[in-house]
Every structure is written in structure tokens, then in C-alpha cells.
């Protein structure tokens, strides 16, 4: 009985925290070269922990509590070096639970500091591919719980309603000229957001289609293309991790559901980062690289709509603030060290925004 009482109190704390927070803004994004097509960005950087992952962390905690997986005083463990760990540390502190983030030893000091600021502890491992197994082991040794975001992201969120991101978008669009988006564009880290969006639009019988934009070094696009061809391979891997933090994966994750999306493109990192810089310049504040990947997806969709003589609205996601990337994406020396072109990519995005052609994306899968 005491355990049930603690669980009830923990859920009440999370719900009270949610009630204290307003929903995130929906920001119009000018696209001068595409009259009749309105673009909006759902600004997830305004959450208390600064990113889209705040929603995921809240859902994971509520899911784990409802399943009886969390106990008073027992640690919460997650395999993450990024925004998910920051957000989970926030909710663990809210429930007065220890939090341990398992991450590669190469993780930047800035990320470690952000997790520790929220009350978390960072456990560094030499082999990046071992973080899941080390997380499971730590959970066993401490009597804690491994959250396992990549397995549970798609099932922890109530995709039908309960103020998920899809419901919030459609509610905020109600007074706009084109209230039902023609397309929603997102990217995939766990796959939880794309699954939630795809399920919601089908459940509500909206004609909206969902495009997922994948970064250059990730297996999700190839996994999706194989699924479309009836040859889905859940064992796909790639040699290196994504250059766009927070999205893309070197192997297929259980929460990525290909059937929940309608189209997919793979975006070169140089274009993602140029689009990131464009959005930052238009908004007057820094955004993260995943927002740039999404913006390239928006441009690809807008070109197809214009070619088909269609108007309407496109909604995408501003995933996080760019302040976390001051030493990388907003540092010219970082680009020089990696040989990533800036001037050519900036020119290409400027031309695309003005209505001239976006560089051809070599990897794209559109609905028939």
C-alpha cells in the first residue's frame, strides 16, 4: 500500500508540474519563394529543460510509474548523453530520485554540466556501443530502473490525446488560414515523435501527411525505404554516429515505426547546418542542428506542393536551443576542422527559401 501511495504522489507531482507550464509557441516561419504555403515551427525549446525531449521524459516517467517500475529512493538510469538525460534528470529530481546518465567518455563537458545542473550523475564508459548494457547492469546493481528511451518512446506517449505534441499543434492551428496542415515534418531520434504524429493524424482522420527528415549518418532512412519495398531489415547499422546531435541512429531502434510516416528524406549535414543558421538568423536566436534538418524537409515538401499547384500549411518542430552548441555548430573552427562547407551551403539554402530549387536530395522516398 505504501508503494501505491508513493506512486500516486509521484504522478501528482508530475501532473502539477505540467499544469504550471504553458504550452510551447507555434511560430510562423517566412518562406518568401512559396506564396500560398504557410510554414510554422513548434518551439519546443521553451520547455523547462529546453528541448522536445521534455515531453518524452515526462511520458517515460508517467509510463514507468503506471507500470510500477519506479520505487521511492531507487535510482533511475538512462543511456543518453544529450537532451533526454537533461530532461529525465529534471523529473527524477522532482520525484527526489537519484538519476544516472550512462554516456560515452567522449561526451562534452557542456553536456555533462547540463545533466549535473539538473541533479543527475554521469557514468562514463569507453565503448559507446556498450551504454545500453552498462545501463542495465547499473540498474540491476543499484536496484533501480533503466528507462530505455529507445524501446519505450513510441508506447509511452498517449498518441490519441492528453496534450501530446500532435494534439497541441492542431489546437494551435485552428485560427490559421489553413488550419489542417498538409504536412508535418519531424526528424527521428528515438522515433517516438514521428510515431505519435503519424498515429494521431490517422486516429483523427486528418488528411495530413508526415515526413521524417533523417540526417546524413543514420540508418532510419534505409530502414524506411526497405519497409516500403517489403524488405524491412531491423538489423541495419552504419559505421558512425549522426553528426546532427539528438537525431539519427547508427542502428534501428524499436520505437521507430516506418508505417507511421508517409515520406522520408535523408539530409546532408552541411545542408542541415546551413538551414539551422538560416532559421537562427530569421528568428534572431540560435536553434539546434535538428531544427535545420527539419527545415530542409520543409523546403522539400514545399517544392512538391508548389509543383503540384497546391497551397496549404506545413508545420515542423524547433527541437532545441542552439546555445548548447556554441562550441560546435556556432564555431567556425569546428567546420574547418571537419571540412564541412559553409558558404556554398548557405547560398543553397538562401536560394531554396527564395523559391529556386533546393539541391537534389539523393535519398528520398515519397508516397506514390
XYZ file of C-alpha atoms in Angstrom:
368
model
C 0.000 0.000 0.000
C 2.864 2.368 0.824
C 4.320 1.803 -2.674
C 0.980 2.649 -4.312
C 0.690 5.778 -2.173
C 4.180 6.888 -3.242
C 3.346 6.239 -6.906
C 0.149 8.286 -6.638
C 2.045 11.171 -5.052
C 4.768 10.970 -7.713
C 2.239 11.128 -10.563
C 0.520 14.058 -8.830
C 3.854 15.934 -8.669
C 4.434 15.437 -12.399
C 0.873 16.485 -13.270
C 1.191 19.588 -11.067
C 4.473 20.465 -12.791
C 2.725 20.113 -16.154
C -0.139 22.371 -15.056
C 2.363 25.075 -14.116
C 3.780 25.085 -17.638
C 2.111 26.772 -20.596
C 2.231 25.003 -23.952
C 5.051 25.874 -26.327
C 4.607 28.516 -29.010
C 3.783 27.956 -32.680
C 5.920 30.411 -34.642
C 5.232 31.486 -38.263
C 8.323 30.979 -40.423
C 8.526 33.119 -43.599
C 9.111 31.267 -46.858
C 9.176 34.084 -49.445
C 9.560 31.882 -52.504
C 6.389 29.908 -51.812
C 3.296 32.138 -51.813
C 0.196 30.312 -50.612
C 2.243 27.955 -48.437
C 2.403 28.861 -44.743
C 5.116 27.388 -42.516
C 5.085 27.155 -38.722
C 7.634 25.919 -36.188
C 6.502 24.348 -32.908
C 9.048 25.835 -30.473
C 9.942 23.031 -28.080
C 12.979 24.926 -26.779
C 10.736 26.786 -24.327
C 10.159 23.740 -22.111
C 11.752 23.949 -18.633
C 14.621 21.727 -19.788
C 14.938 23.432 -23.157
C 14.019 20.775 -25.705
C 11.455 18.467 -27.269
C 12.801 15.704 -25.017
C 10.995 17.281 -22.049
C 7.744 15.796 -23.383
C 9.380 12.397 -23.860
C 10.888 12.369 -20.375
C 7.550 13.265 -18.779
C 5.827 10.480 -20.728
C 8.530 7.939 -19.845
C 8.242 8.754 -16.146
C 4.445 8.529 -16.155
C 4.624 5.254 -18.102
C 7.174 3.770 -15.708
C 5.192 4.914 -12.665
C 1.945 3.498 -14.039
C 3.684 0.181 -14.699
C 5.033 0.056 -11.139
C 8.647 0.204 -12.323
C 9.807 3.133 -10.162
C 10.221 2.920 -6.406
C 10.786 5.526 -3.735
C 14.508 6.204 -3.358
C 15.550 3.822 -6.165
C 17.759 5.223 -8.954
C 16.599 5.966 -12.478
C 19.153 5.053 -15.162
C 19.213 6.175 -18.794
C 21.588 5.647 -21.716
C 21.885 9.207 -23.007
C 24.427 11.992 -23.252
C 22.035 14.609 -24.550
C 18.720 16.330 -24.087
C 16.857 13.226 -22.902
C 19.249 12.844 -19.970
C 18.854 16.522 -19.059
C 15.063 16.202 -19.077
C 14.987 12.887 -17.207
C 17.302 14.333 -14.555
C 14.782 17.145 -14.091
C 11.898 14.738 -13.450
C 13.997 12.467 -11.240
C 14.857 15.455 -9.066
C 11.161 16.406 -8.975
C 10.443 12.939 -7.522
C 13.549 13.009 -5.284
C 15.050 10.026 -7.075
C 18.754 9.569 -7.892
C 19.445 9.807 -11.632
C 22.373 8.259 -13.509
C 23.089 9.060 -17.156
C 25.304 6.491 -18.880
C 27.285 8.026 -21.728
C 30.485 7.720 -23.777
C 33.622 9.102 -22.164
C 33.965 11.436 -25.166
C 30.841 13.393 -24.133
C 31.485 17.128 -23.998
C 31.899 18.855 -20.609
C 28.999 21.176 -21.533
C 26.572 18.240 -21.731
C 27.835 16.714 -18.513
C 27.395 20.077 -16.792
C 23.811 20.409 -18.100
C 22.869 16.984 -16.684
C 24.582 17.674 -13.374
C 22.840 21.050 -13.142
C 19.525 19.162 -13.071
C 20.804 16.927 -10.270
C 21.957 13.952 -12.337
C 25.157 11.935 -12.115
C 27.101 10.947 -15.235
C 28.608 7.474 -15.622
C 31.189 7.461 -18.422
C 32.066 4.372 -20.483
C 34.865 3.934 -23.016
C 32.855 1.962 -25.595
C 29.904 3.979 -26.928
C 28.106 0.852 -28.111
C 28.065 -0.549 -24.572
C 25.980 2.154 -22.910
C 22.712 0.188 -23.011
C 24.221 -2.910 -21.425
C 26.061 -0.837 -18.820
C 22.756 0.921 -18.041
C 21.006 -2.409 -17.500
C 23.846 -3.589 -15.273
C 23.774 -0.393 -13.194
C 20.027 -0.703 -12.762
C 20.438 -4.297 -11.538
C 23.275 -3.431 -9.175
C 21.523 -0.410 -7.626
C 18.001 -1.826 -7.569
C 16.965 0.952 -9.924
C 15.147 1.133 -13.247
C 16.592 1.516 -16.760
C 14.238 3.868 -18.631
C 15.409 2.674 -22.095
C 14.079 5.589 -24.147
C 14.742 3.919 -27.492
C 12.479 0.995 -26.669
C 9.650 2.780 -24.874
C 9.421 6.190 -26.569
C 6.687 5.210 -29.043
C 4.490 3.477 -26.471
C 4.927 5.841 -23.504
C 3.146 8.766 -25.188
C -0.648 8.738 -25.420
C -0.968 9.313 -29.168
C -4.747 9.823 -29.051
C -4.754 12.972 -26.912
C -3.616 14.051 -23.409
C -1.887 17.139 -24.825
C 0.678 15.283 -26.871
C 2.572 17.377 -29.413
C 0.198 16.433 -32.241
C -2.932 17.499 -30.372
C -1.216 20.757 -29.367
C -0.291 21.534 -32.991
C -3.810 21.035 -34.300
C -5.333 23.067 -31.465
C -2.953 25.972 -32.082
C -3.593 25.862 -35.836
C -7.377 26.255 -35.512
C -7.479 30.004 -36.326
C -4.861 29.914 -39.110
C -5.723 30.314 -42.831
C -5.019 26.604 -43.413
C -5.875 25.040 -40.033
C -5.254 21.417 -41.043
C -1.610 21.082 -42.116
C -0.935 19.480 -45.458
C 2.289 18.108 -43.973
C 4.011 17.829 -40.617
C 7.799 17.486 -40.793
C 9.842 15.963 -37.993
C 13.090 14.080 -37.501
C 13.756 10.879 -35.582
C 15.971 10.243 -32.589
C 14.011 7.564 -30.786
C 11.138 7.585 -33.288
C 8.621 8.457 -30.603
C 7.613 11.819 -32.084
C 7.117 10.523 -35.630
C 5.036 7.622 -34.259
C 2.879 9.968 -32.169
C 2.281 12.338 -35.082
C 1.511 9.562 -37.559
C -0.863 7.762 -35.221
C -2.671 10.934 -34.214
C -3.437 12.134 -37.758
C -4.773 8.699 -38.685
C -6.821 8.418 -35.499
C -8.351 11.882 -36.051
C -8.851 11.118 -39.754
C -6.879 14.160 -40.877
C -5.512 14.197 -44.443
C -2.192 15.480 -43.055
C 0.892 13.569 -44.107
C 4.033 13.130 -42.034
C 7.540 13.458 -43.461
C 10.530 12.317 -41.445
C 13.871 14.006 -42.202
C 16.877 11.837 -41.367
C 20.445 13.140 -41.001
C 23.269 12.002 -43.232
C 24.745 9.346 -40.933
C 21.750 7.335 -39.755
C 20.046 4.054 -40.630
C 16.433 5.219 -40.306
C 16.041 6.247 -43.968
C 17.379 2.945 -45.321
C 15.186 1.080 -42.841
C 12.141 3.037 -44.038
C 12.937 2.511 -47.722
C 13.331 -1.223 -47.137
C 9.986 -1.328 -45.326
C 8.312 0.452 -48.269
C 9.760 -2.195 -50.608
C 8.612 -5.034 -48.376
C 12.166 -5.796 -47.286
C 12.344 -4.310 -43.798
C 15.687 -5.030 -42.114
C 15.700 -4.456 -38.355
C 19.413 -5.262 -38.139
C 20.704 -2.369 -40.266
C 23.726 -0.492 -38.953
C 26.011 2.272 -40.161
C 29.664 2.850 -39.398
C 29.407 6.121 -37.488
C 27.012 8.116 -35.390
C 24.986 11.084 -36.554
C 26.673 14.460 -36.945
C 23.403 16.161 -36.003
C 23.006 15.723 -32.277
C 19.745 14.354 -30.939
C 18.563 12.711 -34.159
C 19.602 9.775 -36.318
C 20.903 6.448 -35.047
C 23.652 4.025 -36.115
C 21.243 1.088 -35.757
C 17.486 0.571 -35.924
C 15.612 1.394 -32.712
C 12.403 -0.387 -31.594
C 10.495 2.908 -31.278
C 10.949 3.858 -34.946
C 7.780 2.684 -36.714
C 8.105 3.073 -40.520
C 4.382 2.591 -41.176
C 3.548 5.676 -39.091
C 5.112 8.085 -41.607
C 4.248 8.882 -45.220
C 7.579 10.024 -46.666
C 11.224 10.330 -45.745
C 14.332 12.188 -46.886
C 17.993 11.918 -45.910
C 19.605 15.352 -45.445
C 23.349 16.051 -45.850
C 24.815 17.524 -42.674
C 26.111 20.635 -44.462
C 22.560 21.484 -45.606
C 21.111 20.775 -42.151
C 23.554 23.179 -40.550
C 23.050 25.847 -43.203
C 19.279 25.642 -42.686
C 19.920 25.875 -38.933
C 21.833 29.113 -39.483
C 19.042 30.448 -41.707
C 16.345 29.762 -39.101
C 18.533 31.320 -36.409
C 19.024 34.464 -38.486
C 15.290 34.811 -39.207
C 14.251 34.264 -35.584
C 17.093 36.281 -34.076
C 18.203 33.450 -31.771
C 20.154 30.249 -32.062
C 18.467 26.919 -32.754
C 19.929 23.412 -32.802
C 21.048 21.346 -35.771
C 17.992 19.072 -35.778
C 15.810 22.113 -36.473
C 17.937 22.676 -39.580
C 17.369 19.089 -40.696
C 13.634 19.629 -40.256
C 13.799 22.883 -42.230
C 15.364 21.125 -45.215
C 12.480 18.651 -45.036
C 10.052 21.609 -45.040
C 11.694 23.020 -48.183
C 11.491 19.636 -49.912
C 7.773 19.373 -49.085
C 7.112 22.979 -50.164
C 8.738 22.318 -53.549
C 6.499 19.292 -54.123
C 3.379 21.204 -53.087
C 4.225 24.084 -55.430
C 4.969 21.709 -58.313
C 1.536 20.130 -57.782
C -0.161 23.539 -57.664
C -1.116 23.061 -54.000
C -1.344 25.626 -51.221
C -1.722 24.998 -47.508
C 0.305 24.824 -44.346
C 3.375 22.920 -43.183
C 4.248 22.508 -39.515
C 7.645 21.436 -38.247
C 9.495 21.367 -34.931
C 12.086 23.669 -33.410
C 13.638 20.942 -31.289
C 16.017 22.825 -29.002
C 18.035 25.972 -28.466
C 21.362 26.445 -30.193
C 23.060 27.713 -27.052
C 24.080 24.150 -26.222
C 26.110 24.062 -29.451
C 28.132 27.264 -29.065
C 31.402 25.322 -29.242
C 30.384 23.249 -32.273
C 27.670 24.331 -34.722
C 28.236 28.024 -33.993
C 32.023 27.850 -34.091
C 33.663 28.398 -37.495
C 36.768 26.451 -36.466
C 34.584 23.393 -35.841
C 33.512 23.449 -39.518
C 37.063 23.945 -40.764
C 38.324 21.009 -38.707
C 35.688 18.736 -40.256
C 35.799 20.067 -43.791
C 32.103 20.998 -43.777
C 31.421 23.735 -46.353
C 29.560 26.797 -45.101
C 29.386 29.413 -47.873
C 28.108 27.044 -50.571
C 25.552 25.517 -48.236
C 24.324 28.902 -47.021
C 23.887 30.000 -50.654
C 21.952 26.817 -51.456
C 19.517 27.319 -48.568
C 19.067 31.020 -49.377
C 18.224 30.113 -52.971
C 15.759 27.431 -51.864
C 13.983 29.775 -49.440
C 13.688 32.330 -52.251
C 11.893 29.756 -54.391
C 14.735 28.476 -56.502
C 15.484 24.762 -56.401
C 16.720 23.007 -53.299
C 19.774 20.863 -54.095
C 18.593 17.427 -55.102
C 18.359 15.103 -52.111
C 19.886 11.872 -53.344
C 17.859 9.827 -50.887
C 14.123 10.496 -50.783
C 11.064 8.252 -50.555
C 7.717 9.867 -51.375
C 4.213 8.391 -51.404
C 3.051 7.049 -54.739
